[in-house]
Coordinates of C-alpha atoms in Angstrom, one line a residue:
M1 CA 47.7 68.0 -13.6
K2 CA 45.8 69.7 -11.5
K3 CA 42.8 69.0 -12.8
K4 CA 44.0 64.8 -11.8
L5 CA 44.3 65.8 -8.5
I6 CA 40.8 67.6 -7.5
F7 CA 39.6 63.9 -9.2
I8 CA 41.5 61.2 -7.5
G9 CA 41.5 63.5 -4.0
L10 CA 37.1 63.1 -5.0
G11 CA 38.0 59.2 -5.6
I12 CA 39.1 59.0 -2.6
L13 CA 36.4 61.2 -0.6
V14 CA 33.8 59.3 -2.4
V15 CA 35.9 55.5 -1.3
F16 CA 36.0 56.9 2.0
L17 CA 32.5 58.8 2.3
L18 CA 30.8 54.8 1.5
L19 CA 33.8 52.4 3.4
L20 CA 32.2 54.9 6.6
G21 CA 28.5 54.7 5.4
T22 CA 29.0 50.8 5.2
Y23 CA 30.8 50.5 8.8
K24 CA 27.4 53.0 10.2
L25 CA 25.3 50.6 8.7
M26 CA 26.9 47.3 10.2
N27 CA 26.5 48.6 13.3
S28 CA 23.5 50.5 13.8
R29 CA 21.3 49.5 16.2
T30 CA 18.7 51.1 14.7
Y31 CA 18.2 51.1 10.8
Q32 CA 19.0 48.2 8.7
V33 CA 18.4 48.8 4.5
F34 CA 15.6 45.9 4.5
G35 CA 13.5 45.0 7.1
G36 CA 11.5 45.3 10.7
L37 CA 14.5 46.1 13.0
T38 CA 13.5 46.4 16.7
D39 CA 16.1 48.0 19.4
H40 CA 12.7 49.1 21.6
V41 CA 9.1 49.6 21.6
E42 CA 7.3 52.5 22.2
T43 CA 5.1 52.8 25.5
N44 CA 3.5 54.2 27.8
E45 CA 3.8 51.3 30.3
K46 CA 6.4 50.5 32.5
V47 CA 7.9 47.8 30.7
V48 CA 11.0 46.4 29.7
A49 CA 12.8 43.3 27.7
L50 CA 15.8 41.5 29.7
T51 CA 18.1 39.5 27.0
F52 CA 21.1 37.3 27.6
D53 CA 22.9 37.0 24.5
D54 CA 25.3 33.5 22.9
G55 CA 25.2 30.0 25.5
P56 CA 24.2 28.1 26.8
S57 CA 26.1 26.7 28.8
K58 CA 25.8 25.3 32.5
N59 CA 25.9 29.0 34.3
V60 CA 21.6 28.9 32.9
N61 CA 21.6 26.7 36.2
E62 CA 22.8 30.6 38.2
I63 CA 20.4 32.4 35.6
L64 CA 17.0 30.6 36.1
P65 CA 16.9 30.4 39.4
L66 CA 17.6 33.7 40.1
L67 CA 14.9 35.0 37.3
A68 CA 12.7 32.5 39.1
K69 CA 13.6 34.2 42.3
Y70 CA 11.5 37.3 41.0
D71 CA 9.3 36.0 38.5
V72 CA 10.9 37.2 35.2
K73 CA 10.7 36.1 32.2
A74 CA 13.6 36.9 30.3
T75 CA 14.5 36.1 26.4
F76 CA 18.0 33.9 25.7
F77 CA 19.6 34.4 21.8
L78 CA 20.9 31.5 21.9
I79 CA 24.3 30.1 19.4
G80 CA 23.3 27.1 17.5
N81 CA 27.2 25.2 18.4
E82 CA 26.3 26.0 22.3
I83 CA 23.4 24.5 22.0
E84 CA 24.8 20.9 21.0
K85 CA 27.7 21.2 23.9
Y86 CA 24.7 21.4 26.4
P87 CA 21.2 21.2 25.1
E88 CA 19.8 20.4 28.7
E89 CA 20.2 23.5 29.5
A90 CA 18.4 25.0 26.4
R91 CA 15.8 22.6 27.6
K92 CA 15.9 24.0 31.0
I93 CA 15.2 27.7 29.4
A94 CA 12.7 26.4 27.5
E95 CA 11.0 24.8 30.5
A96 CA 10.5 27.7 32.2
G97 CA 8.7 29.5 30.1
H98 CA 11.5 31.7 28.7
Q99 CA 11.6 32.7 24.9
I100 CA 14.7 31.8 23.2
G101 CA 16.0 33.0 20.1
N102 CA 18.7 32.6 17.3
H103 CA 22.3 34.3 17.7
T104 CA 23.2 32.1 14.9
Y105 CA 24.7 29.3 15.1
S106 CA 28.8 29.9 14.7
H107 CA 28.3 33.1 15.8
R108 CA 30.4 34.6 13.5
R109 CA 29.1 38.3 11.7
M110 CA 27.3 38.0 9.7
V111 CA 29.2 40.8 7.0
F112 CA 29.9 39.9 4.2
K113 CA 28.4 36.5 3.9
S114 CA 27.1 34.3 0.5
P115 CA 22.8 33.8 1.1
S116 CA 23.4 29.4 1.4
Y117 CA 25.7 30.5 4.5
I118 CA 23.1 32.7 6.2
K119 CA 20.5 30.2 5.4
A120 CA 22.1 27.5 7.1
E121 CA 23.5 30.2 10.1
I122 CA 19.6 30.9 10.7
E123 CA 18.0 27.5 9.8
K124 CA 20.1 24.7 11.8
T125 CA 19.9 27.1 14.4
D126 CA 16.3 27.1 14.9
K127 CA 16.2 23.2 14.3
L128 CA 18.6 23.0 17.3
I129 CA 16.4 25.9 19.2
Q130 CA 12.7 23.9 18.1
D131 CA 15.0 20.4 19.5
A132 CA 14.9 22.0 22.8
G133 CA 10.7 22.1 22.9
Y134 CA 10.6 25.7 22.3
K135 CA 7.7 26.3 20.4
N136 CA 7.0 29.4 19.9
Q137 CA 8.3 32.3 16.8
I138 CA 11.8 32.7 17.4
D139 CA 13.5 36.0 16.7
V140 CA 17.0 36.5 15.4
R141 CA 19.8 38.8 16.7
P142 CA 22.9 39.0 15.0
P143 CA 26.5 38.0 16.2
N144 CA 27.6 41.7 17.6
G145 CA 24.4 43.1 16.0
K146 CA 26.4 43.5 12.9
K147 CA 24.7 43.7 9.9
I148 CA 24.7 45.1 6.3
I149 CA 22.5 43.5 3.1
G150 CA 22.7 39.6 3.2
L151 CA 20.6 39.2 6.6
P152 CA 18.2 41.6 6.9
Y153 CA 17.5 40.6 3.3
Y154 CA 17.1 36.8 4.2
L155 CA 14.8 37.6 7.3
N156 CA 12.2 40.0 5.6
K157 CA 12.5 37.5 2.5
N158 CA 11.0 34.8 5.4
D159 CA 8.5 37.5 8.0
R160 CA 11.1 37.7 10.4
E161 CA 12.3 40.8 12.6
T162 CA 16.1 41.9 13.4
I163 CA 15.7 42.4 17.3
T164 CA 18.9 44.6 18.7
W165 CA 18.6 46.7 22.2
D166 CA 19.2 50.5 23.2
L167 CA 20.8 49.4 27.0
E168 CA 24.2 47.3 26.5
P169 CA 25.7 47.9 30.0
D170 CA 28.0 44.9 29.9
S171 CA 29.7 47.4 27.3
Y172 CA 30.7 50.1 29.5
Y173 CA 31.3 49.3 32.6
T174 CA 33.4 46.5 34.5
T175 CA 31.0 46.2 38.2
A176 CA 28.2 45.0 38.9
S177 CA 27.3 48.2 40.7
D178 CA 28.0 50.6 38.3
K179 CA 26.3 48.0 35.2
V180 CA 22.8 48.7 37.5
K181 CA 23.7 52.4 38.0
Y182 CA 23.8 52.7 34.4
V183 CA 20.5 51.1 33.4
K184 CA 18.5 52.9 36.3
E185 CA 19.8 55.5 34.8
N186 CA 19.2 55.1 31.2
I187 CA 15.8 52.6 31.3
K188 CA 12.8 53.6 30.1
P189 CA 9.7 52.0 29.0
G190 CA 9.9 49.6 26.2
S191 CA 13.9 49.4 26.5
I192 CA 16.0 46.3 25.7
I193 CA 18.6 45.4 28.3
L194 CA 21.7 43.2 26.7
M195 CA 23.8 41.3 29.3
H196 CA 26.1 38.7 28.7
P197 CA 26.1 36.4 32.0
M198 CA 26.8 33.0 30.2
Y199 CA 30.4 32.5 30.7
D200 CA 31.1 35.0 33.5
D201 CA 33.1 33.0 36.1
T202 CA 33.2 35.0 39.3
S203 CA 29.4 35.9 39.7
K204 CA 30.0 39.7 38.7
E205 CA 27.3 39.3 35.9
L206 CA 24.4 37.9 38.0
Q207 CA 25.5 40.3 40.8
A208 CA 24.8 42.9 38.3
I209 CA 21.3 40.9 36.7
E210 CA 19.9 40.9 39.9
G211 CA 20.9 44.5 40.8
I212 CA 18.8 45.4 37.8
L213 CA 15.9 42.8 38.8
R214 CA 15.9 44.4 42.0
E215 CA 16.5 48.6 41.3
L216 CA 13.3 48.1 38.3
T217 CA 11.2 46.2 40.4
N218 CA 11.3 49.0 42.9
E219 CA 10.0 51.5 40.6
G220 CA 7.6 49.7 39.6
Y221 CA 8.3 48.0 35.7
T222 CA 7.9 44.4 34.9
F223 CA 9.6 42.6 32.8
V224 CA 8.4 40.7 29.6
T225 CA 10.1 38.8 26.5
V226 CA 10.6 40.6 23.5
N227 CA 7.8 39.0 22.1
E228 CA 5.8 40.4 24.6
L229 CA 6.9 43.9 24.2
Q230 CA 6.1 43.6 20.8
E231 CA 2.8 42.5 21.6
M232 CA 2.5 46.3 22.7

């Protein structure tokens, strides 16, 4: 009876550790089983990549003039079904010379999904991005940054990297001033900043973006796209 209880206990422990490991792997911003992953780039140059997730939306019409004001190129990770809703805004991003990345078609978490599902999510969105006029390499960012085996395997097989981030002010703060302070205190050469301005109807995110652009520019940083950052 005692041995049986020990084996049951060990079995429970093994299952717990497997589940914990799967959870940590799914949420890791710095590691995956297959292929390349970029959350930042090691460089001595004071360069950073500003990235936006989700959309496009009508907010693109406010974001683009703000970036132009500071002469900054950013990277927009767009959702396929949102491109279908706002094709003109997607075209404007491409025409302004910004990088467009793939944030899947549905924005569903790319975990425990079939290979055919993953392939359709990525390739359908690739086509929409190309139809919007974007001609360069299309990087991929998983929704919520979550991935385990299937998505990394597909990307590795197709010679593509997973793009994550190392600074995420929206995850910790709500006010624009706190977001700017967080980025200013944690920025380093080669960082990738993640922000979510597409569905902000208060303009707080735009205020945070402008504060980050202003403060980092004053500190001598140059903003580049993810592709440009990777070339360094």
